[in-house]
Amino acid sequence: MAEIDEHDRIGSAFASGTDGGLEAAYRAYGAVVYTFCRRTLEPDLAAEATQDVFVSAWRARATFDRSKGTLVAWLIGIAKRRVIDTARSHGRHASRRSPEATGDLAAPADVDRIGDRMLVADALRGLPDRTRQVIELHYLQELSHAEVADRTDLPLGTVKSDIRRGLAKIRRHLETTHV
Amino acid sequence: MSDHTPFDATDEGSGASSPDVEALLRDLTAEDLALESPPPGLWADIAAAAGVAPSDPATATAADEVATPESTTNVASLAERRLLKATPARILAAAAAVMLVAMGVFAVTRSDTDDTPVIASASLSHDATFDPAGAAATAAVSLRGEEETLVLRFDEATLPDVGGEQADLELWLIRPDADGGVADLVSLGVIDPERPGAIAIPASVDPNEFFVVDISIEPRDGDETHSGRSILRGPLDA
């Protein structure tokens, strides 16, 4: 799985339109984008949405500014809008048939939050093992810093600085000001 | 000693609209942590629509293997998909804040020949999010039909001794949900780290559904729910 620094290389190859740049981006982020789409859409629609995200991203790659954020955050931003559009048009179509068949209309705020959480989860996967473990124990398993220190046999100061560094990396992973 | 990270508001340059990462982390569910592989062939569709030629046939196939943790195949099997990262504390009762010191480790290998047919087998492994007392633990189990009972037999096991902390090792079968989280689980009882042996599976439990094997540290506190302190886990595979 790509480490956080590897993301720079993939973003760079994508932005410059290098041969294999789209493929590398798909290998690294295809599953994240697809999984995000699946949270709201059925498999067929999710696959279609994923395809549209990558194709339109590739066509618009000149507008991807690496200094403003990561490629994966940019892709998820495109995916958010695509999912909302699909859910909306699908729901509108369905509601003509019957009031009950409204399907799963995801509110934009919910879609937004799901996308952000998936980026956080993706960032977690790329963290060094110890940092990831400390962050998971503190935020996901809700242990205090002292409890994390006990559990991992690390000094309390190390736990805190691991968390600080890990959060900074996660923030960078989510960064995008393209919207 | 304050429990709060002395975090100041200065981010590394994110704009005013940067999301609250700590809140997002706290809201993460097992579903968020699970990754699903896109259908095989999607890359070919993308490449065609984008007007990008795969550099060679090998690359075209390889691109279907999108990055999913612990998975190198197109089909993300239910068991591979993030079950190892499912956070027990969210799914099960909150872990008791007991400091556990693993005093000893027992290694067991079955030496007798046994030709009861093996229906399925599982390698159990430790994950970084599990209880550290299990960091050196491993186990290999096989599902066998013995007369009219199904049993889960330990073919190999290196398990920590937790008796000194008023705790036991308990064996579970988990039924995962579609996203790799825990939909249901059943206890197969306490196991002896020195001699885990073979454990009968109740007739009411279908190992085709409850196919993820889990071993946890359970304090003797009268609480029968899973403590959240898994040490080993792995899916049964035919």
Short mmCIF file of C-alpha atoms in Angstrom, two decimals:
data_model
loop_
_atom_site.label_atom_id
_atom_site.label_comp_id
_atom_site.label_asym_id
_atom_site.label_seq_id
_atom_site.Cartn_x
_atom_site.Cartn_y
_atom_site.Cartn_z
CA MET A 1 0.00 0.00 0.00
CA ALA A 2 1.35 3.41 -0.93
CA GLU A 3 3.09 5.28 1.87
CA ILE A 4 2.16 8.91 2.27
CA ASP A 5 5.27 10.08 0.36
CA GLU A 6 4.47 7.82 -2.56
CA HIS A 7 1.34 9.89 -3.14
CA ASP A 8 3.52 12.80 -4.30
CA ARG A 9 5.06 10.65 -7.01
CA ILE A 10 1.70 9.42 -8.25
CA GLY A 11 0.24 12.94 -8.23
CA SER A 12 3.21 14.25 -10.14
CA ALA A 13 3.02 11.55 -12.83
CA PHE A 14 -0.70 12.19 -13.17
CA ALA A 15 -0.42 15.95 -13.43
CA SER A 16 2.29 15.81 -16.05
CA GLY A 17 0.33 13.33 -18.17
CA THR A 18 3.18 10.83 -18.04
CA ASP A 19 2.64 7.49 -19.73
CA GLY A 20 1.16 5.20 -17.15
CA GLY A 21 0.18 8.14 -14.93
CA LEU A 22 -3.54 7.39 -15.12
CA GLU A 23 -2.97 3.70 -14.53
CA ALA A 24 -0.78 4.35 -11.50
CA ALA A 25 -3.46 6.63 -10.09
CA TYR A 26 -6.12 3.97 -10.67
CA ARG A 27 -4.01 1.29 -9.02
CA ALA A 28 -3.44 3.49 -6.00
CA TYR A 29 -6.87 5.09 -5.65
CA GLY A 30 -9.34 3.04 -7.69
CA ALA A 31 -10.48 1.05 -4.67
CA VAL A 32 -10.92 4.15 -2.49
CA VAL A 33 -12.99 5.94 -5.15
CA TYR A 34 -15.05 2.83 -5.89
CA THR A 35 -15.65 2.09 -2.22
CA PHE A 36 -16.74 5.68 -1.66
CA CYS A 37 -19.19 5.51 -4.57
CA ARG A 38 -20.52 2.20 -3.23
CA ARG A 39 -21.48 3.85 0.05
CA THR A 40 -24.28 5.60 -1.80
CA LEU A 41 -24.71 3.80 -5.12
CA GLU A 42 -25.44 0.25 -6.23
CA PRO A 43 -22.51 -1.67 -7.79
CA ASP A 44 -23.31 -0.86 -11.43
CA LEU A 45 -23.78 2.84 -10.79
CA ALA A 46 -20.73 2.90 -8.54
CA ALA A 47 -18.57 1.33 -11.26
CA GLU A 48 -19.89 3.80 -13.79
CA ALA A 49 -19.28 6.71 -11.43
CA THR A 50 -15.75 5.49 -10.73
CA GLN A 51 -15.03 5.31 -14.43
CA ASP A 52 -16.36 8.83 -14.95
CA VAL A 53 -14.26 10.16 -12.08
CA PHE A 54 -11.01 8.81 -13.48
CA VAL A 55 -11.77 9.68 -17.08
CA SER A 56 -12.85 13.24 -16.33
CA ALA A 57 -9.96 13.69 -13.89
CA TRP A 58 -7.51 12.59 -16.56
CA ARG A 59 -9.02 14.96 -19.11
CA ALA A 60 -8.87 17.79 -16.60
CA ARG A 61 -5.44 16.91 -15.26
CA ALA A 62 -4.07 20.29 -16.27
CA THR A 63 -6.28 21.82 -13.60
CA PHE A 64 -4.89 19.58 -10.85
CA ASP A 65 -2.53 21.74 -8.82
CA ARG A 66 -0.23 19.60 -6.69
CA SER A 67 0.64 22.51 -4.48
CA LYS A 68 -2.96 22.81 -3.35
CA GLY A 69 -3.53 19.26 -2.26
CA THR A 70 -3.26 15.57 -2.92
CA LEU A 71 -4.49 13.72 -5.98
CA VAL A 72 -6.62 11.38 -3.92
CA ALA A 73 -8.41 14.28 -2.22
CA TRP A 74 -8.97 15.86 -5.65
CA LEU A 75 -10.39 12.59 -7.00
CA ILE A 76 -12.69 12.16 -4.02
CA GLY A 77 -13.85 15.75 -4.49
CA ILE A 78 -14.80 14.93 -8.08
CA ALA A 79 -16.41 11.71 -6.87
CA LYS A 80 -18.50 13.54 -4.27
CA ARG A 81 -20.12 15.69 -6.91
CA ARG A 82 -20.58 12.74 -9.25
CA VAL A 83 -22.26 10.65 -6.55
CA ILE A 84 -24.63 13.45 -5.58
CA ASP A 85 -25.56 14.01 -9.23
CA THR A 86 -26.13 10.30 -9.83
CA ALA A 87 -28.19 9.84 -6.69
CA ARG A 88 -30.24 12.90 -7.51
CA SER A 89 -30.99 11.96 -11.12
CA HIS A 90 -31.58 8.37 -10.21
CA GLY A 91 -33.91 9.31 -7.41
CA ARG A 92 -35.78 11.79 -9.54
CA HIS A 93 -36.29 9.12 -12.16
CA ALA A 94 -37.39 6.58 -9.61
CA SER A 95 -39.84 8.89 -7.91
CA ARG A 96 -41.76 9.27 -11.16
CA ARG A 97 -42.59 5.60 -10.99
CA SER A 98 -43.81 5.53 -7.45
CA PRO A 99 -43.49 7.54 -4.26
CA GLU A 100 -41.98 4.53 -2.48
CA ALA A 101 -39.20 3.91 -4.97
CA THR A 102 -37.13 6.92 -4.03
CA GLY A 103 -34.00 4.84 -3.47
CA ASP A 104 -31.07 6.01 -1.46
CA LEU A 105 -30.91 9.77 -1.87
CA ALA A 106 -27.81 10.80 0.01
CA ALA A 107 -27.80 14.35 1.28
CA PRO A 108 -24.80 16.35 0.03
CA ALA A 109 -23.60 16.95 3.58
CA ASP A 110 -23.63 13.21 4.27
CA VAL A 111 -21.81 12.42 1.04
CA ASP A 112 -19.26 15.08 1.90
CA ARG A 113 -18.64 13.60 5.33
CA ILE A 114 -18.41 10.04 4.04
CA GLY A 115 -15.83 11.18 1.49
CA ASP A 116 -13.76 12.87 4.17
CA ARG A 117 -13.89 9.82 6.41
CA MET A 118 -12.74 7.60 3.56
CA LEU A 119 -9.82 9.93 2.94
CA VAL A 120 -8.95 9.72 6.63
CA ALA A 121 -9.13 5.92 6.47
CA ASP A 122 -6.93 5.98 3.37
CA ALA A 123 -4.42 8.23 5.11
CA LEU A 124 -4.37 5.86 8.10
CA ARG A 125 -3.43 2.96 5.87
CA GLY A 126 -0.38 4.85 4.66
CA LEU A 127 0.97 5.75 8.10
CA PRO A 128 3.95 3.96 9.64
CA ASP A 129 2.76 1.05 11.77
CA ARG A 130 3.47 2.55 15.17
CA THR A 131 1.87 5.88 14.33
CA ARG A 132 -1.19 4.16 12.91
CA GLN A 133 -1.53 1.92 15.94
CA VAL A 134 -1.28 4.84 18.36
CA ILE A 135 -3.85 6.88 16.45
CA GLU A 136 -6.25 3.93 16.19
CA LEU A 137 -5.96 3.17 19.88
CA HIS A 138 -6.60 6.79 20.86
CA TYR A 139 -9.32 7.81 18.41
CA LEU A 140 -10.98 4.58 17.33
CA GLN A 141 -10.68 2.56 20.50
CA GLU A 142 -11.03 5.69 22.63
CA LEU A 143 -8.12 5.01 24.95
CA SER A 144 -6.61 7.95 26.75
CA HIS A 145 -3.00 8.89 26.03
CA ALA A 146 -1.95 7.21 29.27
CA GLU A 147 -3.84 4.04 28.35
CA VAL A 148 -2.27 4.05 24.89
CA ALA A 149 1.16 4.41 26.49
CA ASP A 150 0.42 1.43 28.77
CA ARG A 151 -0.92 -0.69 25.97
CA THR A 152 1.93 -0.03 23.55
CA ASP A 153 4.72 0.25 26.11
CA LEU A 154 5.72 3.61 24.70
CA PRO A 155 6.58 6.71 26.72
CA LEU A 156 3.68 9.13 27.05
CA GLY A 157 5.64 11.83 25.21
CA THR A 158 6.19 9.50 22.27
CA VAL A 159 2.48 8.72 22.12
CA LYS A 160 1.63 12.41 21.99
CA SER A 161 4.21 13.25 19.35
CA ASP A 162 3.22 10.23 17.26
CA ILE A 163 -0.37 11.45 17.36
CA ARG A 164 0.66 14.99 16.46
CA ARG A 165 2.72 13.81 13.48
CA GLY A 166 0.06 11.34 12.36
CA LEU A 167 -2.68 13.96 12.45
CA ALA A 168 -0.51 16.33 10.41
CA LYS A 169 0.00 13.65 7.77
CA ILE A 170 -3.72 12.87 7.69
CA ARG A 171 -4.54 16.56 7.31
CA ARG A 172 -2.16 16.85 4.38
CA HIS A 173 -3.79 13.80 2.80
CA LEU A 174 -7.19 15.49 2.95
CA GLU A 175 -5.99 18.82 1.72
CA THR A 176 -7.67 20.22 -1.30
CA THR A 177 -8.61 23.75 -2.16
CA HIS A 178 -9.67 22.89 -5.66
CA VAL A 179 -13.38 22.96 -4.93
CA MET B 1 -1.69 14.77 33.56
CA SER B 2 -4.04 16.10 30.92
CA ASP B 3 -5.53 13.65 28.53
CA HIS B 4 -5.91 16.22 25.83
CA THR B 5 -3.32 16.60 23.15
CA PRO B 6 -1.96 20.13 23.52
CA PHE B 7 -2.96 20.85 19.98
CA ASP B 8 -2.79 24.37 18.83
CA ALA B 9 -4.91 25.59 15.96
CA THR B 10 -2.00 25.98 13.60
CA ASP B 11 -2.40 23.37 10.90
CA GLU B 12 0.18 22.77 8.26
CA GLY B 13 -1.31 25.33 5.94
CA SER B 14 -4.81 23.97 5.43
CA GLY B 15 -7.41 26.56 4.57
CA ALA B 16 -10.23 27.79 6.73
CA SER B 17 -12.46 25.03 5.44
CA SER B 18 -10.15 22.18 6.44
CA PRO B 19 -12.10 19.34 8.00
CA ASP B 20 -11.78 18.47 11.68
CA VAL B 21 -9.59 15.40 11.36
CA GLU B 22 -9.88 14.41 15.00
CA ALA B 23 -13.68 14.43 14.78
CA LEU B 24 -13.52 12.39 11.57
CA LEU B 25 -11.23 9.85 13.24
CA ARG B 26 -13.60 9.49 16.17
CA ASP B 27 -16.48 8.94 13.74
CA LEU B 28 -14.70 6.28 11.70
CA THR B 29 -16.64 3.07 11.48
CA ALA B 30 -15.51 -0.41 10.48
CA GLU B 31 -17.30 0.27 7.20
CA ASP B 32 -15.09 3.30 6.52
CA LEU B 33 -11.98 1.19 7.04
CA ALA B 34 -13.08 -1.53 4.65
CA LEU B 35 -12.00 -1.33 1.01
CA GLU B 36 -13.85 -2.92 -1.86
CA SER B 37 -12.18 -3.80 -5.14
CA PRO B 38 -13.77 -2.40 -8.27
CA PRO B 39 -14.97 -5.01 -10.74
CA PRO B 40 -12.21 -6.52 -12.84
CA GLY B 41 -12.20 -5.00 -16.30
CA LEU B 42 -13.04 -1.52 -15.05
CA TRP B 43 -9.52 -0.40 -15.84
CA ALA B 44 -9.92 -1.53 -19.42
CA ASP B 45 -13.11 0.56 -19.67
CA ILE B 46 -11.38 3.58 -18.16
CA ALA B 47 -8.35 3.24 -20.41
CA ALA B 48 -10.56 2.96 -23.48
CA ALA B 49 -12.73 5.95 -22.52
CA ALA B 50 -9.70 8.08 -21.63
CA GLY B 51 -7.89 7.11 -24.82
CA VAL B 52 -5.00 5.67 -22.87
CA ALA B 53 -3.35 2.50 -24.10
CA PRO B 54 -2.02 0.13 -21.46
CA SER B 55 1.71 -0.22 -22.08
CA ASP B 56 1.43 -3.97 -22.42
CA PRO B 57 -1.13 -6.70 -21.78
CA ALA B 58 0.53 -7.56 -18.48
CA THR B 59 0.03 -4.01 -17.29
CA ALA B 60 -3.63 -4.06 -18.31
CA THR B 61 -4.25 -7.06 -16.11
CA ALA B 62 -2.12 -5.73 -13.29
CA ALA B 63 -4.15 -2.53 -13.14
CA ASP B 64 -7.18 -4.54 -12.09
CA GLU B 65 -5.28 -5.35 -8.95
CA VAL B 66 -6.03 -2.06 -7.32
CA ALA B 67 -4.47 -1.43 -3.99
CA THR B 68 -6.44 -3.12 -1.30
CA PRO B 69 -4.64 -3.95 1.89
CA GLU B 70 -3.79 -7.60 2.38
CA SER B 71 -5.23 -8.40 -1.03
CA THR B 72 -3.42 -9.17 -4.23
CA THR B 73 -6.30 -10.59 -6.22
CA ASN B 74 -9.16 -9.02 -8.11
CA VAL B 75 -11.76 -10.49 -5.87
CA ALA B 76 -11.58 -8.95 -2.43
CA SER B 77 -12.83 -11.87 -0.44
CA LEU B 78 -15.01 -11.05 2.48
CA ALA B 79 -12.47 -12.35 4.90
CA GLU B 80 -9.54 -10.40 3.50
CA ARG B 81 -11.45 -7.18 3.45
CA ARG B 82 -10.35 -5.22 6.47
CA LEU B 83 -11.68 -7.61 9.07
CA LEU B 84 -8.26 -7.44 10.62
CA LYS B 85 -8.70 -3.71 11.00
CA ALA B 86 -12.22 -3.86 12.41
CA THR B 87 -12.08 -2.04 15.70
CA PRO B 88 -13.28 -4.38 18.42
CA ALA B 89 -14.02 -1.59 20.86
CA ARG B 90 -16.64 -0.16 18.57
CA ILE B 91 -18.26 -3.41 17.79
CA LEU B 92 -18.09 -5.06 21.16
CA ALA B 93 -18.06 -4.07 24.79
CA ALA B 94 -15.46 -1.49 25.69
CA ALA B 95 -12.16 -2.98 26.77
CA ALA B 96 -11.45 -3.00 30.47
CA ALA B 97 -8.38 -0.89 31.25
CA VAL B 98 -6.37 -3.77 32.57
CA MET B 99 -2.65 -3.74 32.11
CA LEU B 100 -1.70 -7.14 30.92
CA VAL B 101 1.75 -8.59 31.11
CA ALA B 102 2.22 -11.76 29.12
CA MET B 103 4.51 -13.82 31.31
CA GLY B 104 5.06 -16.80 29.13
CA VAL B 105 4.44 -18.29 25.78
CA PHE B 106 3.54 -21.86 24.95
CA ALA B 107 4.28 -23.36 21.58
CA VAL B 108 2.26 -26.35 20.53
CA THR B 109 2.57 -28.50 17.45
CA ARG B 110 0.53 -31.55 16.91
CA SER B 111 2.84 -34.50 16.41
CA ASP B 112 0.35 -37.32 15.98
CA THR B 113 -0.85 -38.11 12.51
CA ASP B 114 -4.49 -37.37 12.08
CA ASP B 115 -6.33 -38.15 8.92
CA THR B 116 -9.71 -36.75 9.74
CA PRO B 117 -10.58 -34.87 6.57
CA VAL B 118 -9.84 -31.17 6.74
CA ILE B 119 -12.82 -29.13 5.60
CA ALA B 120 -11.14 -25.75 5.92
CA SER B 121 -8.15 -24.19 7.60
CA ALA B 122 -7.14 -20.82 8.95
CA SER B 123 -3.88 -19.11 9.79
CA LEU B 124 -4.45 -16.75 12.66
CA SER B 125 -2.28 -13.69 12.83
CA HIS B 126 -1.76 -10.70 15.05
CA ASP B 127 -2.68 -7.24 13.87
CA ALA B 128 -1.13 -3.99 15.02
CA THR B 129 -4.45 -2.86 16.48
CA PHE B 130 -4.81 -5.96 18.60
CA ASP B 131 -3.71 -6.40 22.19
CA PRO B 132 0.10 -6.27 22.30
CA ALA B 133 0.20 -9.35 24.53
CA GLY B 134 -0.47 -11.32 21.37
CA ALA B 135 2.33 -9.75 19.33
CA ALA B 136 4.35 -12.97 19.31
CA ALA B 137 1.37 -15.27 19.02
CA THR B 138 0.45 -17.41 16.03
CA ALA B 139 -1.95 -20.26 15.44
CA ALA B 140 -3.08 -22.52 12.65
CA VAL B 141 -6.44 -24.22 12.98
CA SER B 142 -8.28 -26.69 10.84
CA LEU B 143 -11.99 -27.37 10.64
CA ARG B 144 -12.63 -31.10 10.62
CA GLY B 145 -15.61 -33.34 10.64
CA GLU B 146 -15.29 -35.94 13.36
CA GLU B 147 -18.14 -38.37 13.23
CA GLU B 148 -21.16 -36.14 13.47
CA THR B 149 -19.51 -33.12 15.00
CA LEU B 150 -17.53 -30.33 13.48
CA VAL B 151 -14.43 -29.43 15.42
CA LEU B 152 -11.91 -26.69 15.23
CA ARG B 153 -8.49 -28.18 15.88
CA PHE B 154 -5.31 -26.34 16.67
CA ASP B 155 -2.60 -27.76 14.42
CA GLU B 156 -0.05 -25.30 15.67
CA ALA B 157 -0.19 -22.63 18.32
CA THR B 158 2.08 -20.21 20.08
CA LEU B 159 -0.09 -18.55 22.69
CA PRO B 160 0.63 -16.23 25.60
CA ASP B 161 0.00 -17.26 29.18
CA VAL B 162 -2.45 -14.75 30.62
CA GLY B 163 -3.45 -16.64 33.75
CA GLY B 164 -1.35 -14.38 35.94
CA GLU B 165 -3.65 -11.48 35.18
CA GLN B 166 -6.87 -13.26 36.11
CA ALA B 167 -7.77 -13.69 32.47
CA ASP B 168 -8.29 -16.47 29.96
CA LEU B 169 -7.91 -16.96 26.25
CA GLU B 170 -11.25 -17.40 24.57
CA LEU B 171 -12.01 -18.70 21.10
CA TRP B 172 -14.70 -17.09 18.93
CA LEU B 173 -16.25 -17.50 15.53
CA ILE B 174 -17.26 -14.26 13.85
CA ARG B 175 -19.83 -13.77 11.13
CA PRO B 176 -18.64 -10.77 9.14
CA ASP B 177 -21.03 -8.33 7.51
CA ALA B 178 -20.79 -7.20 3.91
CA ASP B 179 -18.25 -4.52 4.75
CA GLY B 180 -15.89 -6.64 6.80
CA GLY B 181 -17.24 -5.67 10.19
CA VAL B 182 -18.58 -8.00 12.84
CA ALA B 183 -22.23 -8.88 12.24
CA ASP B 184 -22.39 -11.56 14.88
CA LEU B 185 -20.10 -13.73 16.93
CA VAL B 186 -20.25 -16.83 19.07
CA SER B 187 -17.93 -18.05 21.76
CA LEU B 188 -16.45 -21.53 21.54
CA GLY B 189 -15.20 -21.26 25.07
CA VAL B 190 -11.95 -20.85 26.90
CA ILE B 191 -8.81 -22.49 25.53
CA ASP B 192 -5.71 -23.66 27.33
CA PRO B 193 -2.68 -21.88 25.85
CA GLU B 194 -0.52 -24.88 26.59
CA ARG B 195 -2.90 -27.41 25.11
CA PRO B 196 -5.61 -25.72 23.02
CA GLY B 197 -6.61 -29.04 21.46
CA ALA B 198 -9.81 -29.38 19.52
CA ILE B 199 -13.05 -27.55 20.20
CA ALA B 200 -16.44 -28.77 19.10
CA ILE B 201 -18.58 -26.35 17.15
CA PRO B 202 -22.25 -26.29 18.22
CA ALA B 203 -24.62 -27.65 15.60
CA SER B 204 -26.45 -24.32 15.52
CA VAL B 205 -23.36 -22.50 14.25
CA ASP B 206 -22.73 -22.63 10.51
CA PRO B 207 -19.01 -22.19 9.82
CA ASN B 208 -19.84 -21.08 6.29
CA GLU B 209 -21.30 -17.95 7.86
CA PHE B 210 -19.23 -17.73 11.03
CA PHE B 211 -15.94 -18.27 9.27
CA VAL B 212 -13.59 -15.81 10.95
CA VAL B 213 -11.72 -17.34 13.88
CA ASP B 214 -10.75 -15.00 16.72
CA ILE B 215 -8.83 -15.47 19.96
CA SER B 216 -9.16 -12.85 22.67
CA ILE B 217 -7.97 -12.14 26.18
CA GLU B 218 -10.95 -12.23 28.50
CA PRO B 219 -10.63 -10.96 32.07
CA ARG B 220 -12.48 -13.08 34.63
CA ASP B 221 -14.94 -10.31 35.40
CA GLY B 222 -18.20 -12.07 34.82
CA ASP B 223 -18.73 -10.16 31.59
CA GLU B 224 -19.47 -12.66 28.87
CA THR B 225 -19.18 -10.27 25.97
CA HIS B 226 -16.03 -10.08 23.88
CA SER B 227 -13.53 -7.84 25.65
CA GLY B 228 -12.34 -6.21 22.46
CA ARG B 229 -8.82 -7.47 23.19
CA SER B 230 -8.20 -9.80 20.32
CA ILE B 231 -4.76 -11.31 19.95
CA LEU B 232 -5.20 -13.39 16.81
CA ARG B 233 -7.66 -13.57 13.98
CA GLY B 234 -7.98 -15.23 10.58
CA PRO B 235 -10.58 -16.52 8.12
CA LEU B 236 -11.33 -20.16 7.44
CA ASP B 237 -10.59 -21.06 3.87
CA ALA B 238 -11.44 -24.28 2.10
#
